[in-house]
Tab-separated table of C-alpha atoms in Angstrom:
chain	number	residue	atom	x	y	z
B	1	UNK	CA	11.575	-11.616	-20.059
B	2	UNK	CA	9.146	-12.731	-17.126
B	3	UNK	CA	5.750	-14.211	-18.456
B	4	UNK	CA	2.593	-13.523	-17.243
B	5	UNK	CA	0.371	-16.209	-15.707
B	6	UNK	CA	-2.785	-16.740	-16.086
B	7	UNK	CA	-4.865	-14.056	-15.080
B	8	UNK	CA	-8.934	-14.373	-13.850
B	9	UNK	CA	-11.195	-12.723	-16.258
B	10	UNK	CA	-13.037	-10.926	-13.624
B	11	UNK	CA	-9.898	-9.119	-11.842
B	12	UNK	CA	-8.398	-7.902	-15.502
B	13	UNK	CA	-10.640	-4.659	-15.473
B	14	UNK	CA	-9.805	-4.295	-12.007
B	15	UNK	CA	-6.045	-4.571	-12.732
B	16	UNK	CA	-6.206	-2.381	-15.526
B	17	UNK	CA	-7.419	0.206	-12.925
B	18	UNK	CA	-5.820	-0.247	-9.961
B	19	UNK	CA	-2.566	0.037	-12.097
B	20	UNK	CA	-3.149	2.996	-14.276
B	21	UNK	CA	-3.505	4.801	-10.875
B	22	UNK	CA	-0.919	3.037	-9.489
B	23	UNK	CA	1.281	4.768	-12.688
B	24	UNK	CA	-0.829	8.283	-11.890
B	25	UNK	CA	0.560	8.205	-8.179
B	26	UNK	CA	3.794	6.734	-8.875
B	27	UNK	CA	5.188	10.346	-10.994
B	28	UNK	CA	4.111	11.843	-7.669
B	29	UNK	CA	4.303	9.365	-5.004
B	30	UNK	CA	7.672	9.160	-3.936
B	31	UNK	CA	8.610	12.653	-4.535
B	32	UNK	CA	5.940	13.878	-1.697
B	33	UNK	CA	8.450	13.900	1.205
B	34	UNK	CA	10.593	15.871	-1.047
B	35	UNK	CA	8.280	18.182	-2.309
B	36	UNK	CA	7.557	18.931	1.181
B	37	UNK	CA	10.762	19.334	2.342
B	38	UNK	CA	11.633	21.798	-0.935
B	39	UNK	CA	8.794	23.829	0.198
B	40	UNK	CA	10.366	24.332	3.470
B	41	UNK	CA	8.480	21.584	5.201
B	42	UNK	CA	9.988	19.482	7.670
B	43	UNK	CA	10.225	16.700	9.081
B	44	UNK	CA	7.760	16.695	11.289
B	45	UNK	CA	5.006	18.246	9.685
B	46	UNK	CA	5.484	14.861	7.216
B	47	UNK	CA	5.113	12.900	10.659
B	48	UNK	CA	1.991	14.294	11.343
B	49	UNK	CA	0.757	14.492	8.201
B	50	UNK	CA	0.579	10.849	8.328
B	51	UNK	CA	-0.256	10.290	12.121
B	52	UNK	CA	-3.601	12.948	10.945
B	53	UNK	CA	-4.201	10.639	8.054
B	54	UNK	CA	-4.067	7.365	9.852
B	55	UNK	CA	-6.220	8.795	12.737
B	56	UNK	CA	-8.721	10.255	9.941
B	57	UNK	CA	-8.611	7.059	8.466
B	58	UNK	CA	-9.643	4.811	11.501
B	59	UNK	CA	-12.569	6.797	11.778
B	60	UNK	CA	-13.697	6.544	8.188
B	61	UNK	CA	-13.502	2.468	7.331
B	62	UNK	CA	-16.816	1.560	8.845
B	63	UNK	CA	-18.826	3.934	7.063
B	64	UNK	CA	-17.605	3.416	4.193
B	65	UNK	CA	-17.223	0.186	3.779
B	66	UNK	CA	-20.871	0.104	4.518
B	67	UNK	CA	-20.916	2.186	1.522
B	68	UNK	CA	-18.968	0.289	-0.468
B	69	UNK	CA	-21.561	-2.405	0.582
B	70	UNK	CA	-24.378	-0.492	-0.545
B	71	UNK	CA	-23.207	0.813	-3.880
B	72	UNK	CA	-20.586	-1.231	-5.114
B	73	UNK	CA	-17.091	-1.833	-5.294
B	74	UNK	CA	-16.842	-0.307	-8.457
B	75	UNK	CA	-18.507	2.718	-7.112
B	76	UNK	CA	-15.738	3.062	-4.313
B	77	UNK	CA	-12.579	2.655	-6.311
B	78	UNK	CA	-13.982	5.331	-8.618
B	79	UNK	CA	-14.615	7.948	-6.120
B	80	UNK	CA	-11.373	6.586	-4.329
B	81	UNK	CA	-9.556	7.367	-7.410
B	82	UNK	CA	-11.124	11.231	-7.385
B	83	UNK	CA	-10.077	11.838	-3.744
B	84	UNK	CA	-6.313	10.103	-5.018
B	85	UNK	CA	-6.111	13.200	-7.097
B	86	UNK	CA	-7.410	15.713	-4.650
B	87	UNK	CA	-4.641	14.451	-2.280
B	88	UNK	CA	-1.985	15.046	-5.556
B	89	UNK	CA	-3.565	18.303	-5.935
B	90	UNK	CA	-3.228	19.421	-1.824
B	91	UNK	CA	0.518	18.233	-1.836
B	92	UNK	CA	1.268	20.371	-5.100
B	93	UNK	CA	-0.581	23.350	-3.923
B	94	UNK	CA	1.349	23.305	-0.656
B	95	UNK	CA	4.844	22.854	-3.138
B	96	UNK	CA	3.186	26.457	-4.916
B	97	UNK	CA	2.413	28.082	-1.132
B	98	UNK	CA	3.456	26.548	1.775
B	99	UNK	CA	0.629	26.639	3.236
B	100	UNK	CA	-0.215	24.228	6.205
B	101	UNK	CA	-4.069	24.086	4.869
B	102	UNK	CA	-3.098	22.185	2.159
B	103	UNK	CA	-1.203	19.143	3.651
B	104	UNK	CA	-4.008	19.341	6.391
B	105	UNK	CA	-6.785	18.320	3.396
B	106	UNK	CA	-4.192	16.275	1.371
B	107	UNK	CA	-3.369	14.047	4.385
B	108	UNK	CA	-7.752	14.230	4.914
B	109	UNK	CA	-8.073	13.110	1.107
B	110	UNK	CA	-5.382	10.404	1.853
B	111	UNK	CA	-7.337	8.933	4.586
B	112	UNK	CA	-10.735	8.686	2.062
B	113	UNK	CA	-8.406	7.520	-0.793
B	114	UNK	CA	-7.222	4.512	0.821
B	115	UNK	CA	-10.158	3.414	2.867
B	116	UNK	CA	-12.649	3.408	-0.356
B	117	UNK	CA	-9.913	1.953	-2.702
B	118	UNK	CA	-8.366	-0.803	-0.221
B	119	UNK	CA	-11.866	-1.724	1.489
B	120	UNK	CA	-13.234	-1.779	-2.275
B	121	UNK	CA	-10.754	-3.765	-3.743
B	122	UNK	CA	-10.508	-6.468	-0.955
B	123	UNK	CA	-14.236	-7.076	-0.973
B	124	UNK	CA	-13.904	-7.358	-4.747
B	125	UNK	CA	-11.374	-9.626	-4.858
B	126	UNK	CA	-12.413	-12.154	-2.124
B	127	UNK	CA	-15.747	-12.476	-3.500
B	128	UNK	CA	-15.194	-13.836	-7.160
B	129	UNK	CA	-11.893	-14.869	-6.619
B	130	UNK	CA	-10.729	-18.683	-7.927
B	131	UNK	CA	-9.166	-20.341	-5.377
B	132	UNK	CA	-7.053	-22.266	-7.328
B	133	UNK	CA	-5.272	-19.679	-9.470
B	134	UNK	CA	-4.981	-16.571	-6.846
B	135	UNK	CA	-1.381	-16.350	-6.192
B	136	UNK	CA	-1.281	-16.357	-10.108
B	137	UNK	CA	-3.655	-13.886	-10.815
B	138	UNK	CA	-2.369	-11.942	-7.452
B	139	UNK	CA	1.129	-12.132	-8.787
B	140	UNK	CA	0.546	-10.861	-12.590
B	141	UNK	CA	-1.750	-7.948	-11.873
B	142	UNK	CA	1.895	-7.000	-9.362
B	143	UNK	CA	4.053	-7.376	-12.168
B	144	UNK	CA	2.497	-5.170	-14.299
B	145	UNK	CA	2.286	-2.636	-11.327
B	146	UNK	CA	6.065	-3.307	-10.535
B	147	UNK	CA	6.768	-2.663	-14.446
B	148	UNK	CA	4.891	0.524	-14.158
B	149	UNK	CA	6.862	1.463	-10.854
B	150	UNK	CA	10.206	1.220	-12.333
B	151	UNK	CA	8.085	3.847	-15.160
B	152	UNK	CA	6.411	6.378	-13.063
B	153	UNK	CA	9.494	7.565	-11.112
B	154	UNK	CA	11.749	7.769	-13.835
B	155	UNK	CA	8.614	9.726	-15.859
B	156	UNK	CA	8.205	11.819	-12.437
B	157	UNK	CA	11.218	12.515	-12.095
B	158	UNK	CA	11.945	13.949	-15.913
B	159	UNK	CA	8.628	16.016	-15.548
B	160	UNK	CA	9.424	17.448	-12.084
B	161	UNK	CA	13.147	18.523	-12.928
B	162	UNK	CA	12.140	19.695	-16.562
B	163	UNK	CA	9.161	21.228	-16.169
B	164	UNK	CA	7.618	21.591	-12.468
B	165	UNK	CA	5.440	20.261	-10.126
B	166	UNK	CA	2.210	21.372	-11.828
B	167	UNK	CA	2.516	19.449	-14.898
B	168	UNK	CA	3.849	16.666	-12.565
B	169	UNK	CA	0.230	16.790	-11.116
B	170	UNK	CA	-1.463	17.268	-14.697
B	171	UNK	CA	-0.076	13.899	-16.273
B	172	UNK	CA	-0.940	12.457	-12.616
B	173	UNK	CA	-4.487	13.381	-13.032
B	174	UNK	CA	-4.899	12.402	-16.808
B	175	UNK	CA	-3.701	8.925	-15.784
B	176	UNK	CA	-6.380	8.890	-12.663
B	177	UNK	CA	-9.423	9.621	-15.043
B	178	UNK	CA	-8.190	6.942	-17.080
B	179	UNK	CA	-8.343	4.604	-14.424
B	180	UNK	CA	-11.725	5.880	-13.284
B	181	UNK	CA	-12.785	4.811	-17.191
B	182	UNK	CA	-11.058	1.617	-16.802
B	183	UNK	CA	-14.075	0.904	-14.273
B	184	UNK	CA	-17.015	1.529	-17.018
B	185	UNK	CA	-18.709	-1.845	-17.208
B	186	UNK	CA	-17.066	-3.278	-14.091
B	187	UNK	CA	-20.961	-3.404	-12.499
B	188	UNK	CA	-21.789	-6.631	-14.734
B	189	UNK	CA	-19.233	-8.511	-12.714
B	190	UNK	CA	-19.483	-6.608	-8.946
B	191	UNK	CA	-21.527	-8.312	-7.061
B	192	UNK	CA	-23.098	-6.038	-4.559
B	193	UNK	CA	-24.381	-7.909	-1.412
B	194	UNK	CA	-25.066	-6.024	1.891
B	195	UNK	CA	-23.609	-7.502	4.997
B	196	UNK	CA	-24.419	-6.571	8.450
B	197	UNK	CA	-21.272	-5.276	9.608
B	198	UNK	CA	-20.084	-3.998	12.979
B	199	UNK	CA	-17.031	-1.709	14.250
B	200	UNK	CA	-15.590	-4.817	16.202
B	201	UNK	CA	-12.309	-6.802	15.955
B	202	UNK	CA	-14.514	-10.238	16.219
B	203	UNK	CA	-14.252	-10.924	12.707
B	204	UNK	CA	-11.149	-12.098	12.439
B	205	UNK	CA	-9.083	-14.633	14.733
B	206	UNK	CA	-6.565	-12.710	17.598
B	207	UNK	CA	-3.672	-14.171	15.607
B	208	UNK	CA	-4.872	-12.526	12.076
B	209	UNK	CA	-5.252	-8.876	14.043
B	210	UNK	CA	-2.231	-9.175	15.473
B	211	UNK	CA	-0.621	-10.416	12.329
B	212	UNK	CA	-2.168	-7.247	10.303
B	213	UNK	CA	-1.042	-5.264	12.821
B	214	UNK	CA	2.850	-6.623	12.511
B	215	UNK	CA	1.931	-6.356	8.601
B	216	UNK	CA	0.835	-3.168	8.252
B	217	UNK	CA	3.778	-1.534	10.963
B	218	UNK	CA	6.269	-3.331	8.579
B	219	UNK	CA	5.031	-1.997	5.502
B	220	UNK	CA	4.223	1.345	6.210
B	221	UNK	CA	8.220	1.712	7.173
B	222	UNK	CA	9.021	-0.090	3.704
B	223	UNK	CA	6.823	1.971	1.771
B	224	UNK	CA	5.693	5.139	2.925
B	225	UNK	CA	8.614	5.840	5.439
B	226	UNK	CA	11.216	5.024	2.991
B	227	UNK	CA	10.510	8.007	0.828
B	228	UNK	CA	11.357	10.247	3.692
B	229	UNK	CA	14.564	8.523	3.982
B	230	UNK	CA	15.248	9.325	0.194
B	231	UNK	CA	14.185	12.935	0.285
B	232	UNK	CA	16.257	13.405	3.530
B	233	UNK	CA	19.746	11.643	2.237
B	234	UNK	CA	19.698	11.884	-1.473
B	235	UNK	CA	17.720	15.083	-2.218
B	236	UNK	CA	17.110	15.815	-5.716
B	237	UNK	CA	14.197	14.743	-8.201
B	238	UNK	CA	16.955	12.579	-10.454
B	239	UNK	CA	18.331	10.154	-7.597
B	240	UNK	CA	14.594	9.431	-6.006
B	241	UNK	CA	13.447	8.768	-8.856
B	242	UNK	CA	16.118	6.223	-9.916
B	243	UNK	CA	16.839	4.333	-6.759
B	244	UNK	CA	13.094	3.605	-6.802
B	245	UNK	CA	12.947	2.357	-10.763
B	246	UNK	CA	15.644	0.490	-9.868
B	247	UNK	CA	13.930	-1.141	-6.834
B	248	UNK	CA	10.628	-1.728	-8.805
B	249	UNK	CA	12.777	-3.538	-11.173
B	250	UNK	CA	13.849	-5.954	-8.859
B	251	UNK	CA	10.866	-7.231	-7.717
B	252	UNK	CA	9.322	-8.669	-10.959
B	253	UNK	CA	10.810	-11.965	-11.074
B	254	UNK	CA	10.342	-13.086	-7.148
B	255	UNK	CA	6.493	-12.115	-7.794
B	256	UNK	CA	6.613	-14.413	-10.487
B	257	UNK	CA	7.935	-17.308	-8.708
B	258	UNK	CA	6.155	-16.395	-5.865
B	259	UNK	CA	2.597	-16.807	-8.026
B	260	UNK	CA	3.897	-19.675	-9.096
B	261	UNK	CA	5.194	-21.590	-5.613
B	262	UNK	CA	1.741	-20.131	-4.350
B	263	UNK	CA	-0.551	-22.394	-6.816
B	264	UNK	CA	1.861	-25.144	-5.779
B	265	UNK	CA	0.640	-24.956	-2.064
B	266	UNK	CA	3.600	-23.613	-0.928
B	267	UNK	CA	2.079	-19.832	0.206
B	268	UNK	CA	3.573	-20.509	3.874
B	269	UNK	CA	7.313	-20.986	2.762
B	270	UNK	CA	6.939	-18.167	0.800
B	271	UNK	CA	5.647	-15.779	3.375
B	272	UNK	CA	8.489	-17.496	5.932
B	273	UNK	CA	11.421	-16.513	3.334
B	274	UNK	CA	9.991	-13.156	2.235
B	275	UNK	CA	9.302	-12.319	6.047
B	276	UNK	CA	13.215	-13.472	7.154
B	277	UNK	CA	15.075	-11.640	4.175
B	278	UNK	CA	12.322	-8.139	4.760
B	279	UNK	CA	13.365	-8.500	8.390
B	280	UNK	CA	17.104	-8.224	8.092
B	281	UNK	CA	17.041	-5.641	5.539
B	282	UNK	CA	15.446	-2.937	8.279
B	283	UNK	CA	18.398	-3.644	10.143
B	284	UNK	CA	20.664	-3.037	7.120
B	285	UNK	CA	18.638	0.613	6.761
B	286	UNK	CA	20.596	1.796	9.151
B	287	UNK	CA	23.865	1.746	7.429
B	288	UNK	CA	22.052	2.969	3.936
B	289	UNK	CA	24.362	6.321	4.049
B	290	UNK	CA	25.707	6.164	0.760
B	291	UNK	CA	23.649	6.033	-3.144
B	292	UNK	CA	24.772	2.552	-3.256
B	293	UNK	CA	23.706	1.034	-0.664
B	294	UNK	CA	20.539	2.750	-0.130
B	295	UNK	CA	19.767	1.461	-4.042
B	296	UNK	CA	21.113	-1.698	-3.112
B	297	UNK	CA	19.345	-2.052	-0.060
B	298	UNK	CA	16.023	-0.599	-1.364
B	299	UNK	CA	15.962	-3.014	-4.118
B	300	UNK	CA	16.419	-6.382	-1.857
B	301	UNK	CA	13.673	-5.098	-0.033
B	302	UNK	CA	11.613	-4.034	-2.510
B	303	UNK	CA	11.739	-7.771	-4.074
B	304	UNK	CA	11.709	-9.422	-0.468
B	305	UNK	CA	8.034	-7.401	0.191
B	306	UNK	CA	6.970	-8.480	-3.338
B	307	UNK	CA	7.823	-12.213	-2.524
B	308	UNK	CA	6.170	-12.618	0.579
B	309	UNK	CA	3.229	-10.028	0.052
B	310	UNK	CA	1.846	-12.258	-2.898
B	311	UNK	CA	1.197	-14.901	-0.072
B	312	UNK	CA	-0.095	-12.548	2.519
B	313	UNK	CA	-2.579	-11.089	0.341
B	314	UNK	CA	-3.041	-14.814	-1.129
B	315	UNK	CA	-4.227	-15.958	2.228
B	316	UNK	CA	-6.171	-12.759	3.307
B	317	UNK	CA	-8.455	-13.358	0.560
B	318	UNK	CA	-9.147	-16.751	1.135
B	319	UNK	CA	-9.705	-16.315	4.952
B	320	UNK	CA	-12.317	-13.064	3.463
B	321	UNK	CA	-13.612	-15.297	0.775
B	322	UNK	CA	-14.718	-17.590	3.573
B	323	UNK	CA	-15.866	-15.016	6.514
B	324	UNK	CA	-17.126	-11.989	4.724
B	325	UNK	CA	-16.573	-8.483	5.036
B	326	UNK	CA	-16.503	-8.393	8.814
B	327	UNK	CA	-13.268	-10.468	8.531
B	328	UNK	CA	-12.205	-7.402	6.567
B	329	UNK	CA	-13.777	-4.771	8.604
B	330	UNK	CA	-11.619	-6.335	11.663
B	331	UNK	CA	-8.514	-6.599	9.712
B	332	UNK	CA	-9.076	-2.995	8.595
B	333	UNK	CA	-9.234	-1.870	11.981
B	334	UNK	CA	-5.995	-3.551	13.051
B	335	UNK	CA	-4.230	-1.846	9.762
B	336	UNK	CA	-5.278	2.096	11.049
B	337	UNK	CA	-4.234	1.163	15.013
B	338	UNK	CA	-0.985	-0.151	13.622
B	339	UNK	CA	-0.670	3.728	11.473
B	340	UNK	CA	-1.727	5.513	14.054
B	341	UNK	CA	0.684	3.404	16.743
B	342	UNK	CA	3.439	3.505	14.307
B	343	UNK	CA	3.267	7.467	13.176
B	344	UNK	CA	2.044	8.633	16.331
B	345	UNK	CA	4.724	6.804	18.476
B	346	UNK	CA	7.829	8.045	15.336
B	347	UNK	CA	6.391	11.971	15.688
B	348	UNK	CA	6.787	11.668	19.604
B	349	UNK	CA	10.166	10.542	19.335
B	350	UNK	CA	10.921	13.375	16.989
B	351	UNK	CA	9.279	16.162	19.087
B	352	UNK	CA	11.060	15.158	22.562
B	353	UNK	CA	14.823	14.424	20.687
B	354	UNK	CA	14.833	16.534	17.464
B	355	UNK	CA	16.971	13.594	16.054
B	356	UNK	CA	15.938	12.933	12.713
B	357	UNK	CA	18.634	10.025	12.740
B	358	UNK	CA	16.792	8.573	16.124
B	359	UNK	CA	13.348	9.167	14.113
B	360	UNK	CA	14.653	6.782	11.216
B	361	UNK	CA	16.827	4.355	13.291
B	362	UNK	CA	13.687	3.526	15.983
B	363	UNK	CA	11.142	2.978	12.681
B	364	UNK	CA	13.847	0.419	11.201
B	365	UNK	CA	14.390	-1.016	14.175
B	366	UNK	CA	10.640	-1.055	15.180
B	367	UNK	CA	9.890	-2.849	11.257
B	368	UNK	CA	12.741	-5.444	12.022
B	369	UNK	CA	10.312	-6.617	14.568
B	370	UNK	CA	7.509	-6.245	13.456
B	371	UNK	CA	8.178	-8.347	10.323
B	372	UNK	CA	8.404	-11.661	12.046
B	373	UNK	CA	4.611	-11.122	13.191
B	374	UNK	CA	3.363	-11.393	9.902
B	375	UNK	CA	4.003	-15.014	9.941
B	376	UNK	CA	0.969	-15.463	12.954
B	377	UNK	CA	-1.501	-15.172	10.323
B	378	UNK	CA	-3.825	-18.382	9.852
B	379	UNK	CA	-2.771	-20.181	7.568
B	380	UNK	CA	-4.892	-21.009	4.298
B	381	UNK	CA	-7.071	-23.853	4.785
B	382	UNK	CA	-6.965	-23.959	8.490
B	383	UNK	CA	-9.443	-21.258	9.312
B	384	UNK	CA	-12.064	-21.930	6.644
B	385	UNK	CA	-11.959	-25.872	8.062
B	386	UNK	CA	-12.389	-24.344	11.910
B	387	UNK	CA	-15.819	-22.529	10.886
């Protein structure tokens, strides 16, 4: 059994809610593509369902992370968590109509979802963060998420081939107003200071924007691509569901050690090993034909992005802990052009070859890049000395 480390006392009622809706999405999460699809979706009406949300979403961060600013972080991941359940609600209603309108708002209450919740929760974090037990903190607030992803599909996937989508979305939604409660008291320990903060990418070094960029390409293949893969080659509720408990499994002992080799000063090997074994797994993708190997290979990945992520967002914090929420705003900025570059540029190559094999062979092949630019990010220590 993996033991938890040490975990601050002012991120445990944010863990408690960013996990309980982390468990919420999860019985819904990685079914979308294949609720879609089910409906008679296809394929590239789930491109462009992400190239509108990552498009939406660029033009939402800077007001409301001035928002955030304004009101509170605590505030934000609240109403983040609402419009996470309007976005459940949208894909559901378009499994009970096929309606276009539907995806059109769920991909709109994506785009709010993730740009209160992410902007929230990084502005939380870097401000009352201890520097000296992040990676620990970082890493057992993931395990308990990772313990709750191996959950939530096998729960989602029960629910959805038992009894339907809709009570799919009702257990989703109980599980998001828990969360919301999770936040009650949360104000004593926000602390709400207003920052002047600009629409600009001079808040951040070139390196770290071009390193969020690589970051944010590589991850969105990893995570929210994948799930098309799995609704396109395996197909049913039952085998989604357990290729990605299995994969959550996998991951809980490299966050561990990663934590732990983080509080040793050793964030920068980690990030190089997570980064080299994420890399050649994309290339592997392409051979994933079979059950097998797409579990196997989803799994090695799934712990590879756990290992190295712990020191990515271990060293975003600190380089935000030091340079405010500018540093963040320009990050930000980097993560929608690398959405809209990444989604955009897939949907393209669908609509001029009609290949859905091209489609997933040029986004592996595009991550397996992409990867190794996560590894131009500043490393901890050496920014905060240069300002």
């Amino acid at each position: 059994m993996v033991k938890l480390l040490p975990i601050q006392d002012e991120l445990v009622r944010l863990g408690i809610a960013l996990n309980l809706f982390r468990l919420g999405n999860n019985l819904v999460g990685v079914f979308i593509p294949l609720v879609i699809l089910q409906s008679g979706g296809k394929l590239w009406m789930i491109a462009g369902f992400y190239t509108l949300y990552a498009l939406t979403k660029l033009c939402l961060n800077l007001p409301l992370m001035r928002f955030i600013q304004q009101r509170g972080s605590h505030i934000g991941l609240g109403l983040g968590f609402a419009f996470g359940g309007l976005e459940l609600a949208n894909i559901l209603g378009y499994a009970s109509t096929s309606n276009s309108f539907f995806l059109i708002v769920g991909a709109l209450s994506l785009a709010v979802t993730n740009s209160l919740i992410w902007n929230a929760q990084h502005v939380f974090i870097s401000r009352v963060m201890n520097e000296t037990t992040k990676s620990s903190s970082i890493a057992s607030i993931e395990i308990i998420g990772q313990s709750l992803d191996v959950l939530g599909p096998i729960l989602g996937a029960v629910i959805g081939s038992l009894f339907g989508a809709s009570w799919l979305l009702l257990a989703a939604l109980l599980l998001i107003v828990c969360a919301v409660i999770a936040l009650r008291n949360m104000s004593n320990i926000d602390p709400v200071r207003a920052e002047k903060i600009r629409y600009s990418l001079d808040g951040a070094p070139f390196r770290d924007i071009a390193a969020n960029f690589c970051f944010n390409i590589e991850t969105s293949v990893g995570v929210m691509l994948w799930p098309i893969y799995l609704a396109v080659a395996l197909k049913t509720f039952g085998a989604i569901g357990g290729v990605a408990a299995i994969s959550a499994a996998a991951t809980i002992l490299t966050v561990s050690l990663a934590g732990r080799r983080g509080d040793q000063g050793k964030d920068r090997s980690v990030l190089r090993e997570g980064v080299v074994v994420s890399s050649a797994v994309h290339v592997l993708r392409v051979v994933a034909t079979t059950p097998l190997l797409i579990t196997v290979i989803g799994s090695i990945y799934k712990a590879s992005l756990a290992y190295f992520q712990n020191s990515w967002t271990s060293t975003y914090y600190s380089h935000a802990k030091k340079h405010g929420s500018q540093y963040i705003m320009s990050m930000e900025i980097a993560c929608d052009a690398a959405y809209l570059t990444l989604w955009g540029g897939l949907l393209l190559v669908l609509s001029l070859s009609g290949s859905s094999r091209l489609f997933f062979v040029s986004a592996f092949g595009v991550a397996a890049i992409a990867a190794w630019g996560c590894l131009l990010i500043s490393p901890q220590g050496q920014l905060e000395s240069a300002s």
